PDB file of N, CA and C in Angstrom:
ATOM      1  N   MET A   1       0.988  -0.939  -0.027  1.00 53.00           N
ATOM      2  CA  MET A   1       0.178  -0.022  -0.221  1.00 53.00           C
ATOM      3  C   MET A   1       0.890   1.197  -0.041  1.00 53.00           C
ATOM      4  N   THR A   2       1.748   1.590   0.316  1.00 54.00           N
ATOM      5  CA  THR A   2       2.615   2.322   1.108  1.00 54.00           C
ATOM      6  C   THR A   2       4.211   2.333   0.276  1.00 54.00           C
ATOM      7  N   ARG A   3       4.304   1.097  -0.668  1.00 56.00           N
ATOM      8  CA  ARG A   3       5.208   0.708  -1.678  1.00 56.00           C
ATOM      9  C   ARG A   3       6.782   1.139  -0.600  1.00 56.00           C
ATOM     10  N   GLY A   4       6.496   0.535   0.286  1.00 56.00           N
ATOM     11  CA  GLY A   4       7.831   0.785   1.156  1.00 56.00           C
ATOM     12  C   GLY A   4       8.078   1.401   1.868  1.00 56.00           C
ATOM     13  N   ARG A   5       7.649   2.980   1.792  1.00 61.00           N
ATOM     14  CA  ARG A   5       7.555   4.114   2.451  1.00 61.00           C
ATOM     15  C   ARG A   5       7.233   4.375   4.160  1.00 61.00           C
ATOM     16  N   THR A   6       7.622   4.486   4.647  1.00 53.00           N
ATOM     17  CA  THR A   6       7.382   5.252   6.103  1.00 53.00           C
ATOM     18  C   THR A   6       6.475   6.365   6.622  1.00 53.00           C
ATOM     19  N   SER A   7       6.859   7.117   5.551  1.00 58.00           N
ATOM     20  CA  SER A   7       6.583   8.509   5.852  1.00 58.00           C
ATOM     21  C   SER A   7       6.126   9.290   4.530  1.00 58.00           C
ATOM     22  N   SER A   8       5.539   9.864   4.135  1.00 58.00           N
ATOM     23  CA  SER A   8       5.009  10.703   2.770  1.00 58.00           C
ATOM     24  C   SER A   8       6.342  11.544   2.203  1.00 58.00           C
ATOM     25  N   THR A   9       6.392  11.470   1.146  1.00 51.00           N
ATOM     26  CA  THR A   9       7.172  12.551   0.119  1.00 51.00           C
ATOM     27  C   THR A   9       7.378  13.657   1.234  1.00 51.00           C
ATOM     28  N   SER A  10       6.640  14.021   1.563  1.00 52.00           N
ATOM     29  CA  SER A  10       6.369  15.938   2.370  1.00 52.00           C
ATOM     30  C   SER A  10       6.372  15.831   3.720  1.00 52.00           C
ATOM     31  N   GLN A  11       7.433  16.087   4.251  1.00 51.00           N
ATOM     32  CA  GLN A  11       7.334  16.565   5.536  1.00 51.00           C
ATOM     33  C   GLN A  11       7.127  17.146   6.432  1.00 51.00           C
ATOM     34  N   HIS A  12       6.315  18.189   5.738  1.00 52.00           N
ATOM     35  CA  HIS A  12       5.850  19.052   6.258  1.00 52.00           C
ATOM     36  C   HIS A  12       4.446  19.197   6.929  1.00 52.00           C
ATOM     37  N   HIS A  13       4.215  18.147   6.520  1.00 58.00           N
ATOM     38  CA  HIS A  13       2.662  17.578   7.331  1.00 58.00           C
ATOM     39  C   HIS A  13       2.912  17.224   8.290  1.00 58.00           C
ATOM     40  N   ARG A  14       2.621  17.788   9.366  1.00 69.00           N
ATOM     41  CA  ARG A  14       2.460  16.603  11.002  1.00 69.00           C
ATOM     42  C   ARG A  14       1.047  15.836  11.199  1.00 69.00           C
ATOM     43  N   LEU A  15       1.133  14.713  11.229  1.00 81.00           N
ATOM     44  CA  LEU A  15      -0.271  13.996  11.357  1.00 81.00           C
ATOM     45  C   LEU A  15      -0.241  13.074  12.902  1.00 81.00           C
ATOM     46  N   ASP A  16      -0.827  14.076  13.655  1.00 82.00           N
ATOM     47  CA  ASP A  16      -0.640  13.729  14.572  1.00 82.00           C
ATOM     48  C   ASP A  16      -2.274  12.761  14.886  1.00 82.00           C
ATOM     49  N   LEU A  17      -2.471  11.646  15.762  1.00 86.00           N
ATOM     50  CA  LEU A  17      -3.117  10.731  15.867  1.00 86.00           C
ATOM     51  C   LEU A  17      -4.805  11.570  16.196  1.00 86.00           C
ATOM     52  N   ILE A  18      -4.966  12.675  16.530  1.00 86.00           N
ATOM     53  CA  ILE A  18      -6.032  13.594  16.875  1.00 86.00           C
ATOM     54  C   ILE A  18      -6.490  14.314  15.751  1.00 86.00           C
ATOM     55  N   ALA A  19      -5.338  14.538  14.534  1.00 88.00           N
ATOM     56  CA  ALA A  19      -5.438  15.088  13.515  1.00 88.00           C
ATOM     57  C   ALA A  19      -6.672  14.973  12.907  1.00 88.00           C
ATOM     58  N   LEU A  20      -7.619  15.921  12.544  1.00 90.00           N
ATOM     59  CA  LEU A  20      -8.785  15.613  11.743  1.00 90.00           C
ATOM     60  C   LEU A  20      -8.706  15.591  10.055  1.00 90.00           C
ATOM     61  N   VAL A  21      -8.959  14.834   9.511  1.00 91.00           N
ATOM     62  CA  VAL A  21      -8.989  14.834   7.731  1.00 91.00           C
ATOM     63  C   VAL A  21     -10.137  15.216   7.157  1.00 91.00           C
ATOM     64  N   VAL A  22     -10.467  16.429   6.543  1.00 90.00           N
ATOM     65  CA  VAL A  22     -11.433  16.817   5.904  1.00 90.00           C
ATOM     66  C   VAL A  22     -11.267  16.776   4.340  1.00 90.00           C
ATOM     67  N   PRO A  23     -11.972  16.508   3.704  1.00 90.00           N
ATOM     68  CA  PRO A  23     -11.950  16.676   2.306  1.00 90.00           C
ATOM     69  C   PRO A  23     -12.234  17.840   1.675  1.00 90.00           C
ATOM     70  N   GLU A  24     -11.129  18.080   0.296  1.00 87.00           N
ATOM     71  CA  GLU A  24     -11.554  19.170  -0.382  1.00 87.00           C
ATOM     72  C   GLU A  24     -12.682  19.430  -1.479  1.00 87.00           C
ATOM     73  N   PRO A  25     -13.366  20.266  -1.566  1.00 81.00           N
ATOM     74  CA  PRO A  25     -14.360  20.143  -2.374  1.00 81.00           C
ATOM     75  C   PRO A  25     -14.324  19.286  -3.616  1.00 81.00           C
ATOM     76  N   THR A  26     -13.172  19.542  -3.977  1.00 73.00           N
ATOM     77  CA  THR A  26     -12.938  18.512  -5.386  1.00 73.00           C
ATOM     78  C   THR A  26     -12.679  17.040  -5.136  1.00 73.00           C
ATOM     79  N   ALA A  27     -12.520  16.687  -4.106  1.00 63.00           N
ATOM     80  CA  ALA A  27     -12.082  15.344  -3.929  1.00 63.00           C
ATOM     81  C   ALA A  27     -13.112  14.624  -4.935  1.00 63.00           C
ATOM     82  N   ARG A  28     -14.149  14.992  -4.773  1.00 63.00           N
ATOM     83  CA  ARG A  28     -15.566  13.975  -5.016  1.00 63.00           C
ATOM     84  C   ARG A  28     -15.156  13.608  -6.446  1.00 63.00           C
ATOM     85  N   THR A  29     -14.880  15.123  -7.247  1.00 58.00           N
ATOM     86  CA  THR A  29     -14.695  14.986  -8.877  1.00 58.00           C
ATOM     87  C   THR A  29     -13.539  14.496  -8.941  1.00 58.00           C
ATOM     88  N   THR A  30     -12.730  14.441  -8.351  1.00 55.00           N
ATOM     89  CA  THR A  30     -11.218  14.030  -8.818  1.00 55.00           C
ATOM     90  C   THR A  30     -10.764  12.861  -8.158  1.00 55.00           C
ATOM     91  N   GLY A  31     -11.238  12.725  -7.033  1.00 49.00           N
ATOM     92  CA  GLY A  31     -10.665  11.857  -5.718  1.00 49.00           C
ATOM     93  C   GLY A  31     -10.929  10.468  -6.483  1.00 49.00           C
ATOM     94  N   HIS A  32     -11.568   9.706  -7.274  1.00 52.00           N
ATOM     95  CA  HIS A  32     -12.119   8.490  -7.625  1.00 52.00           C
ATOM     96  C   HIS A  32     -11.138   8.241  -9.212  1.00 52.00           C
ATOM     97  N   GLY A  33     -10.290   8.883  -9.338  1.00 53.00           N
ATOM     98  CA  GLY A  33      -9.199   8.351 -10.704  1.00 53.00           C
ATOM     99  C   GLY A  33      -8.550   7.307 -10.171  1.00 53.00           C
ATOM    100  N   HIS A  34      -8.209   7.061 -11.497  1.00 49.00           N
ATOM    101  CA  HIS A  34      -7.410   5.772 -11.707  1.00 49.00           C
ATOM    102  C   HIS A  34      -6.120   5.857 -10.578  1.00 49.00           C
ATOM    103  N   HIS A  35      -5.601   7.066 -10.381  1.00 75.00           N
ATOM    104  CA  HIS A  35      -3.946   6.958  -9.626  1.00 75.00           C
ATOM    105  C   HIS A  35      -4.762   7.012  -8.582  1.00 75.00           C
ATOM    106  N   LEU A  36      -5.555   6.476  -7.726  1.00 80.00           N
ATOM    107  CA  LEU A  36      -5.560   6.585  -6.131  1.00 80.00           C
ATOM    108  C   LEU A  36      -5.559   4.744  -6.256  1.00 80.00           C
ATOM    109  N   SER A  37      -5.122   4.295  -4.957  1.00 84.00           N
ATOM    110  CA  SER A  37      -5.073   2.886  -4.477  1.00 84.00           C
ATOM    111  C   SER A  37      -6.332   2.825  -3.762  1.00 84.00           C
ATOM    112  N   PRO A  38      -7.411   1.539  -3.537  1.00 86.00           N
ATOM    113  CA  PRO A  38      -8.523   1.468  -2.958  1.00 86.00           C
ATOM    114  C   PRO A  38      -7.966   1.788  -1.657  1.00 86.00           C
ATOM    115  N   GLU A  39      -7.597   1.962  -1.018  1.00 88.00           N
ATOM    116  CA  GLU A  39      -7.307   2.869   0.676  1.00 88.00           C
ATOM    117  C   GLU A  39      -7.447   3.631   0.679  1.00 88.00           C
ATOM    118  N   HIS A  40      -6.845   4.662  -0.479  1.00 87.00           N
ATOM    119  CA  HIS A  40      -6.854   6.273  -0.876  1.00 87.00           C
ATOM    120  C   HIS A  40      -8.316   6.551  -0.739  1.00 87.00           C
ATOM    121  N   VAL A  41      -8.853   5.947  -2.011  1.00 89.00           N
ATOM    122  CA  VAL A  41     -10.523   5.791  -1.992  1.00 89.00           C
ATOM    123  C   VAL A  41     -11.306   6.159  -0.661  1.00 89.00           C
ATOM    124  N   ASP A  42     -11.133   4.976   0.149  1.00 90.00           N
ATOM    125  CA  ASP A  42     -11.645   4.510   1.397  1.00 90.00           C
ATOM    126  C   ASP A  42     -11.472   5.490   2.185  1.00 90.00           C
ATOM    127  N   ILE A  43     -10.237   6.242   2.149  1.00 92.00           N
ATOM    128  CA  ILE A  43     -10.154   7.501   3.441  1.00 92.00           C
ATOM    129  C   ILE A  43     -10.953   8.573   2.838  1.00 92.00           C
ATOM    130  N   VAL A  44     -11.053   8.899   1.519  1.00 91.00           N
ATOM    131  CA  VAL A  44     -11.574   9.958   1.356  1.00 91.00           C
ATOM    132  C   VAL A  44     -12.948   9.712   1.024  1.00 91.00           C
ATOM    133  N   GLU A  45     -13.954   8.811   1.237  1.00 90.00           N
ATOM    134  CA  GLU A  45     -15.114   8.334   1.130  1.00 90.00           C
ATOM    135  C   GLU A  45     -15.589   8.419   2.569  1.00 90.00           C
ATOM    136  N   ARG A  46     -15.196   7.801   3.633  1.00 91.00           N
ATOM    137  CA  ARG A  46     -15.313   7.967   4.616  1.00 91.00           C
ATOM    138  C   ARG A  46     -15.236   9.282   5.454  1.00 91.00           C
ATOM    139  N   CYS A  47     -14.100  10.024   5.038  1.00 90.00           N
ATOM    140  CA  CYS A  47     -14.125  11.456   5.628  1.00 90.00           C
ATOM    141  C   CYS A  47     -15.155  12.426   4.635  1.00 90.00           C
ATOM    142  N   GLU A  48     -15.541  11.987   3.332  1.00 90.00           N
ATOM    143  CA  GLU A  48     -16.947  12.639   3.042  1.00 90.00           C
ATOM    144  C   GLU A  48     -17.856  12.560   3.698  1.00 90.00           C
ATOM    145  N   ARG A  49     -18.375  11.684   4.691  1.00 88.00           N
ATOM    146  CA  ARG A  49     -19.333  11.090   5.770  1.00 88.00           C
ATOM    147  C   ARG A  49     -19.704  11.845   6.964  1.00 88.00           C
ATOM    148  N   SER A  50     -18.306  12.106   7.566  1.00 90.00           N
ATOM    149  CA  SER A  50     -17.707  13.301   8.369  1.00 90.00           C
ATOM    150  C   SER A  50     -16.232  13.409   8.491  1.00 90.00           C
ATOM    151  N   PRO A  51     -16.062  14.211   9.223  1.00 91.00           N
ATOM    152  CA  PRO A  51     -14.329  14.557   9.654  1.00 91.00           C
ATOM    153  C   PRO A  51     -13.803  13.292   9.946  1.00 91.00           C
ATOM    154  N   GLN A  52     -12.654  12.480  10.246  1.00 91.00           N
ATOM    155  CA  GLN A  52     -12.120  11.484  10.657  1.00 91.00           C
ATOM    156  C   GLN A  52     -10.743  11.844  11.016  1.00 91.00           C
ATOM    157  N   SER A  53     -10.757  11.486  12.446  1.00 92.00           N
ATOM    158  CA  SER A  53      -9.271  11.810  12.782  1.00 92.00           C
ATOM    159  C   SER A  53      -8.120  10.546  12.411  1.00 92.00           C
ATOM    160  N   ILE A  54      -6.922  10.674  12.252  1.00 92.00           N
ATOM    161  CA  ILE A  54      -6.038   9.483  11.861  1.00 92.00           C
ATOM    162  C   ILE A  54      -6.233   8.298  12.844  1.00 92.00           C
ATOM    163  N   ALA A  55      -6.397   8.277  14.029  1.00 93.00           N
ATOM    164  CA  ALA A  55      -6.575   7.483  14.844  1.00 93.00           C
ATOM    165  C   ALA A  55      -7.839   6.723  14.602  1.00 93.00           C
ATOM    166  N   GLU A  56      -9.191   7.035  14.149  1.00 93.00           N
ATOM    167  CA  GLU A  56     -10.429   6.426  13.799  1.00 93.00           C
ATOM    168  C   GLU A  56     -10.321   6.115  12.002  1.00 93.00           C
ATOM    169  N   LEU A  57      -9.318   6.992  11.353  1.00 94.00           N
ATOM    170  CA  LEU A  57      -9.205   6.076   9.964  1.00 94.00           C
ATOM    171  C   LEU A  57      -8.467   4.580  10.084  1.00 94.00           C
ATOM    172  N   ALA A  58      -7.175   4.840  11.018  1.00 92.00           N
ATOM    173  CA  ALA A  58      -6.351   3.476  11.324  1.00 92.00           C
ATOM    174  C   ALA A  58      -7.583   2.220  12.102  1.00 92.00           C
ATOM    175  N   ALA A  59      -8.484   2.832  12.813  1.00 93.00           N
ATOM    176  CA  ALA A  59      -9.338   1.537  13.153  1.00 93.00           C
ATOM    177  C   ALA A  59     -10.191   1.532  12.327  1.00 93.00           C
ATOM    178  N   GLY A  60     -11.264   2.266  11.542  1.00 92.00           N
ATOM    179  CA  GLY A  60     -12.220   1.957  10.831  1.00 92.00           C
ATOM    180  C   GLY A  60     -11.580   0.899   9.330  1.00 92.00           C
ATOM    181  N   LEU A  61     -10.801   1.905   9.107  1.00 91.00           N
ATOM    182  CA  LEU A  61     -10.037   1.085   7.963  1.00 91.00           C
ATOM    183  C   LEU A  61      -9.054  -0.434   8.397  1.00 91.00           C
ATOM    184  N   ASP A  62      -8.892  -0.491   9.714  1.00 91.00           N
ATOM    185  CA  ASP A  62      -8.083  -2.146  10.243  1.00 91.00           C
ATOM    186  C   ASP A  62      -6.510  -1.914   9.760  1.00 91.00           C
ATOM    187  N   LEU A  63      -5.976  -0.639   9.303  1.00 91.00           N
ATOM    188  CA  LEU A  63      -4.812  -0.615   8.919  1.00 91.00           C
ATOM    189  C   LEU A  63      -3.655   0.497  10.043  1.00 91.00           C
ATOM    190  N   PRO A  64      -2.498  -0.270  10.016  1.00 90.00           N
ATOM    191  CA  PRO A  64      -1.907   0.514  11.247  1.00 90.00           C
ATOM    192  C   PRO A  64      -1.537   2.221  10.905  1.00 90.00           C
ATOM    193  N   VAL A  65      -1.287   2.766  12.126  1.00 89.00           N
ATOM    194  CA  VAL A  65      -1.400   4.002  11.920  1.00 89.00           C
ATOM    195  C   VAL A  65      -0.426   5.086  11.201  1.00 89.00           C
ATOM    196  N   GLY A  66       0.605   4.118  11.207  1.00 86.00           N
ATOM    197  CA  GLY A  66       1.922   4.597  10.256  1.00 86.00           C
ATOM    198  C   GLY A  66       1.298   4.348   8.977  1.00 86.00           C
ATOM    199  N   VAL A  67       0.843   3.455   8.473  1.00 87.00           N
ATOM    200  CA  VAL A  67       0.259   3.093   7.209  1.00 87.00           C
ATOM    201  C   VAL A  67      -0.786   4.521   6.602  1.00 87.00           C
ATOM    202  N   ILE A  68      -1.653   4.717   7.526  1.00 91.00           N
ATOM    203  CA  ILE A  68      -2.742   6.000   7.389  1.00 91.00           C
ATOM    204  C   ILE A  68      -2.217   7.056   7.415  1.00 91.00           C
ATOM    205  N   ARG A  69      -1.098   7.594   8.222  1.00 89.00           N
ATOM    206  CA  ARG A  69       0.115   8.412   7.967  1.00 89.00           C
ATOM    207  C   ARG A  69       0.194   8.736   6.403  1.00 89.00           C
ATOM    208  N   VAL A  70       1.112   7.485   5.905  1.00 87.00           N
ATOM    209  CA  VAL A  70       1.873   7.932   4.548  1.00 87.00           C
ATOM    210  C   VAL A  70       0.298   7.983   3.459  1.00 87.00           C
ATOM    211  N   LEU A  71      -0.386   7.564   3.903  1.00 88.00           N
ATOM    212  CA  LEU A  71      -1.898   7.313   2.835  1.00 88.00           C
ATOM    213  C   LEU A  71      -2.718   8.707   2.784  1.00 88.00           C
ATOM    214  N   VAL A  72      -2.406   9.302   3.478  1.00 90.00           N
ATOM    215  CA  VAL A  72      -2.943  10.850   3.906  1.00 90.00           C
ATOM    216  C   VAL A  72      -2.053  11.615   3.862  1.00 90.00           C
ATOM    217  N   GLY A  73      -0.956  11.545   3.556  1.00 87.00           N
ATOM    218  CA  GLY A  73       0.203  12.411   3.562  1.00 87.00           C
ATOM    219  C   GLY A  73       0.202  12.268   2.154  1.00 87.00           C
ATOM    220  N   ASP A  74      -0.244  11.647   1.454  1.00 85.00           N
ATOM    221  CA  ASP A  74       0.055  10.836  -0.111  1.00 85.00           C
ATOM    222  C   ASP A  74      -1.370  12.218  -0.606  1.00 85.00           C
ATOM    223  N   LEU A  75      -2.814  11.960   0.193  1.00 88.00           N
ATOM    224  CA  LEU A  75      -3.575  12.425  -0.485  1.00 88.00           C
ATOM    225  C   LEU A  75      -3.379  14.261   0.074  1.00 88.00           C
ATOM    226  N   VAL A  76      -2.880  14.428   0.876  1.00 87.00           N
ATOM    227  CA  VAL A  76      -2.624  15.994   0.872  1.00 87.00           C
ATOM    228  C   VAL A  76      -1.910  16.879   0.195  1.00 87.00           C
ATOM    229  N   GLU A  77      -0.870  15.832  -0.328  1.00 85.00           N
ATOM    230  CA  GLU A  77      -0.159  15.949  -1.700  1.00 85.00           C
ATOM    231  C   GLU A  77      -0.908  16.097  -2.661  1.00 85.00           C
ATOM    232  N   ASP A  78      -1.706  15.404  -2.816  1.00 84.00           N
ATOM    233  CA  ASP A  78      -2.444  15.420  -4.352  1.00 84.00           C
ATOM    234  C   ASP A  78      -3.749  17.053  -4.240  1.00 84.00           C
ATOM    235  N   GLU A  79      -4.144  17.037  -3.005  1.00 85.00           N
ATOM    236  CA  GLU A  79      -4.438  18.578  -2.506  1.00 85.00           C
ATOM    237  C   GLU A  79      -5.818  17.673  -2.617  1.00 85.00           C
ATOM    238  N   LEU A  80      -6.357  16.438  -1.903  1.00 89.00           N
ATOM    239  CA  LEU A  80      -7.678  15.907  -1.897  1.00 89.00           C
ATOM    240  C   LEU A  80      -8.659  15.550  -0.781  1.00 89.00           C
ATOM    241  N   VAL A  81      -7.343  16.289   0.320  1.00 89.00           N
ATOM    242  CA  VAL A  81      -7.650  16.302   1.667  1.00 89.00           C
ATOM    243  C   VAL A  81      -6.915  17.859   2.490  1.00 89.00           C
ATOM    244  N   GLN A  82      -7.688  18.114   3.486  1.00 89.00           N
ATOM    245  CA  GLN A  82      -7.005  18.861   4.193  1.00 89.00           C
ATOM    246  C   GLN A  82      -6.549  18.344   5.501  1.00 89.00           C
ATOM    247  N   VAL A  83      -5.560  18.484   6.676  1.00 90.00           N
ATOM    248  CA  VAL A  83      -5.661  17.913   7.686  1.00 90.00           C
ATOM    249  C   VAL A  83      -5.624  19.385   8.819  1.00 90.00           C
ATOM    250  N   THR A  84      -6.627  19.309   9.352  1.00 87.00           N
ATOM    251  CA  THR A  84      -6.575  19.990  10.692  1.00 87.00           C
ATOM    252  C   THR A  84      -5.981  19.903  12.030  1.00 87.00           C
ATOM    253  N   ARG A  85      -5.141  20.137  12.523  1.00 78.00           N
ATOM    254  CA  ARG A  85      -3.874  20.121  13.572  1.00 78.00           C
ATOM    255  C   ARG A  85      -4.706  20.451  14.459  1.00 78.00           C
ATOM    256  N   PRO A  86      -4.742  19.747  15.755  1.00 72.00           N
ATOM    257  CA  PRO A  86      -5.643  20.403  17.111  1.00 72.00           C
ATOM    258  C   PRO A  86      -4.436  21.913  17.831  1.00 72.00           C
ATOM    259  N   VAL A  87      -5.292  22.252  18.510  1.00 68.00           N
ATOM    260  CA  VAL A  87      -4.771  23.157  19.016  1.00 68.00           C
ATOM    261  C   VAL A  87      -3.409  22.956  20.251  1.00 68.00           C
ATOM    262  N   PRO A  88      -2.264  23.438  20.022  1.00 70.00           N
ATOM    263  CA  PRO A  88      -1.336  23.043  21.340  1.00 70.00           C
ATOM    264  C   PRO A  88      -1.737  23.726  22.723  1.00 70.00           C
ATOM    265  N   PRO A  89      -1.032  22.603  23.565  1.00 68.00           N
ATOM    266  CA  PRO A  89      -1.678  23.342  24.969  1.00 68.00           C
ATOM    267  C   PRO A  89      -1.193  24.585  25.082  1.00 68.00           C
ATOM    268  N   ALA A  90      -0.228  25.401  24.596  1.00 70.00           N
ATOM    269  CA  ALA A  90       0.866  26.433  25.116  1.00 70.00           C
ATOM    270  C   ALA A  90      -0.501  27.615  24.419  1.00 70.00           C
ATOM    271  N   GLU A  91      -1.229  27.310  23.467  1.00 72.00           N
ATOM    272  CA  GLU A  91      -1.900  27.999  22.871  1.00 72.00           C
ATOM    273  C   GLU A  91      -3.127  28.578  23.257  1.00 72.00           C
ATOM    274  N   LEU A  92      -3.781  27.196  24.359  1.00 72.00           N
ATOM    275  CA  LEU A  92      -5.410  27.456  24.532  1.00 72.00           C
ATOM    276  C   LEU A  92      -5.053  28.542  26.069  1.00 72.00           C
ATOM    277  N   PRO A  93      -6.258  28.822  26.047  1.00 78.00           N
ATOM    278  CA  PRO A  93      -6.433  30.250  26.927  1.00 78.00           C
ATOM    279  C   PRO A  93      -6.699  29.673  28.346  1.00 78.00           C
ATOM    280  N   ASP A  94      -5.864  30.230  29.041  1.00 81.00           N
ATOM    281  CA  ASP A  94      -5.812  30.110  30.561  1.00 81.00           C
ATOM    282  C   ASP A  94      -7.278  29.769  31.238  1.00 81.00           C
ATOM    283  N   VAL A  95      -7.475  28.924  32.071  1.00 84.00           N
ATOM    284  CA  VAL A  95      -9.203  29.147  32.298  1.00 84.00           C
ATOM    285  C   VAL A  95      -9.545  29.700  33.581  1.00 84.00           C
ATOM    286  N   ASN A  96      -8.046  29.859  34.426  1.00 88.00           N
ATOM    287  CA  ASN A  96      -8.508  31.414  35.504  1.00 88.00           C
ATOM    288  C   ASN A  96      -8.788  32.309  34.506  1.00 88.00           C
ATOM    289  N   ILE A  97      -8.164  32.581  33.464  1.00 88.00           N
ATOM    290  CA  ILE A  97      -8.556  33.990  32.576  1.00 88.00           C
ATOM    291  C   ILE A  97     -10.037  33.905  32.477  1.00 88.00           C
ATOM    292  N   LEU A  98     -10.467  32.879  31.861  1.00 88.00           N
ATOM    293  CA  LEU A  98     -11.635  32.438  31.300  1.00 88.00           C
ATOM    294  C   LEU A  98     -12.733  32.592  32.449  1.00 88.00           C
ATOM    295  N   ARG A  99     -12.702  32.378  33.589  1.00 91.00           N
ATOM    296  CA  ARG A  99     -13.607  32.418  34.956  1.00 91.00           C
ATOM    297  C   ARG A  99     -13.600  33.543  35.091  1.00 91.00           C
ATOM    298  N   GLU A 100     -12.813  34.353  35.072  1.00 92.00           N
ATOM    299  CA  GLU A 100     -12.552  35.771  35.725  1.00 92.00           C
ATOM    300  C   GLU A 100     -13.235  36.616  34.995  1.00 92.00           C
ATOM    301  N   VAL A 101     -13.305  36.551  33.331  1.00 92.00           N
ATOM    302  CA  VAL A 101     -14.144  37.090  32.383  1.00 92.00           C
ATOM    303  C   VAL A 101     -15.595  36.787  32.525  1.00 92.00           C
ATOM    304  N   ILE A 102     -15.694  35.549  32.696  1.00 93.00           N
ATOM    305  CA  ILE A 102     -17.029  35.124  33.475  1.00 93.00           C
ATOM    306  C   ILE A 102     -17.671  35.771  34.396  1.00 93.00           C
ATOM    307  N   ASN A 103     -17.305  35.722  35.567  1.00 93.00           N
ATOM    308  CA  ASN A 103     -17.025  36.309  36.416  1.00 93.00           C
ATOM    309  C   ASN A 103     -17.701  38.193  36.301  1.00 93.00           C
ATOM    310  N   GLY A 104     -16.807  38.544  35.792  1.00 92.00           N
ATOM    311  CA  GLY A 104     -17.105  40.239  35.237  1.00 92.00           C
ATOM    312  C   GLY A 104     -18.430  40.384  34.119  1.00 92.00           C
ATOM    313  N   LEU A 105     -18.564  39.236  33.727  1.00 93.00           N
ATOM    314  CA  LEU A 105     -19.657  39.656  33.094  1.00 93.00           C
ATOM    315  C   LEU A 105     -20.962  39.157  33.629  1.00 93.00           C
ATOM    316  N   ARG A 106     -21.102  38.428  34.867  1.00 93.00           N
ATOM    317  CA  ARG A 106     -21.893  38.290  35.612  1.00 93.00           C
ATOM    318  C   ARG A 106     -22.147  39.328  36.697  1.00 93.00           C
ATOM    319  N   ALA A 107     -21.226  39.899  36.571  1.00 91.00           N
ATOM    320  CA  ALA A 107     -21.583  41.370  37.934  1.00 91.00           C
ATOM    321  C   ALA A 107     -22.000  42.432  36.893  1.00 91.00           C
ATOM    322  N   LEU A 108     -21.948  42.682  35.267  1.00 87.00           N
ATOM    323  CA  LEU A 108     -22.871  43.238  34.883  1.00 87.00           C
ATOM    324  C   LEU A 108     -23.896  43.365  35.068  1.00 87.00           C
TER     325      LEU A 108
END
């Protein structure tokens, strides 16, 4: 399936287990071409129903996570899917600040 590859040819895509795979609008018309493997097509079809995480795709297709990462990387390079990365914990707002904002709004 991966032709011996352990990662996609493009290294700038970091595919976390919880990263969501969302199909591009053009995936439906161009995604079922002859250059895609059946596994690539399965990934696109599953994501058309609802966005799927890398872990969900691996479990649903009964394939190792490493294989799913390579296949999704191929689809990203072909511009058939987008991968939304989770927000790093350092970029999340502080819970204490949010509580103070809520308390301030209640005081109004």
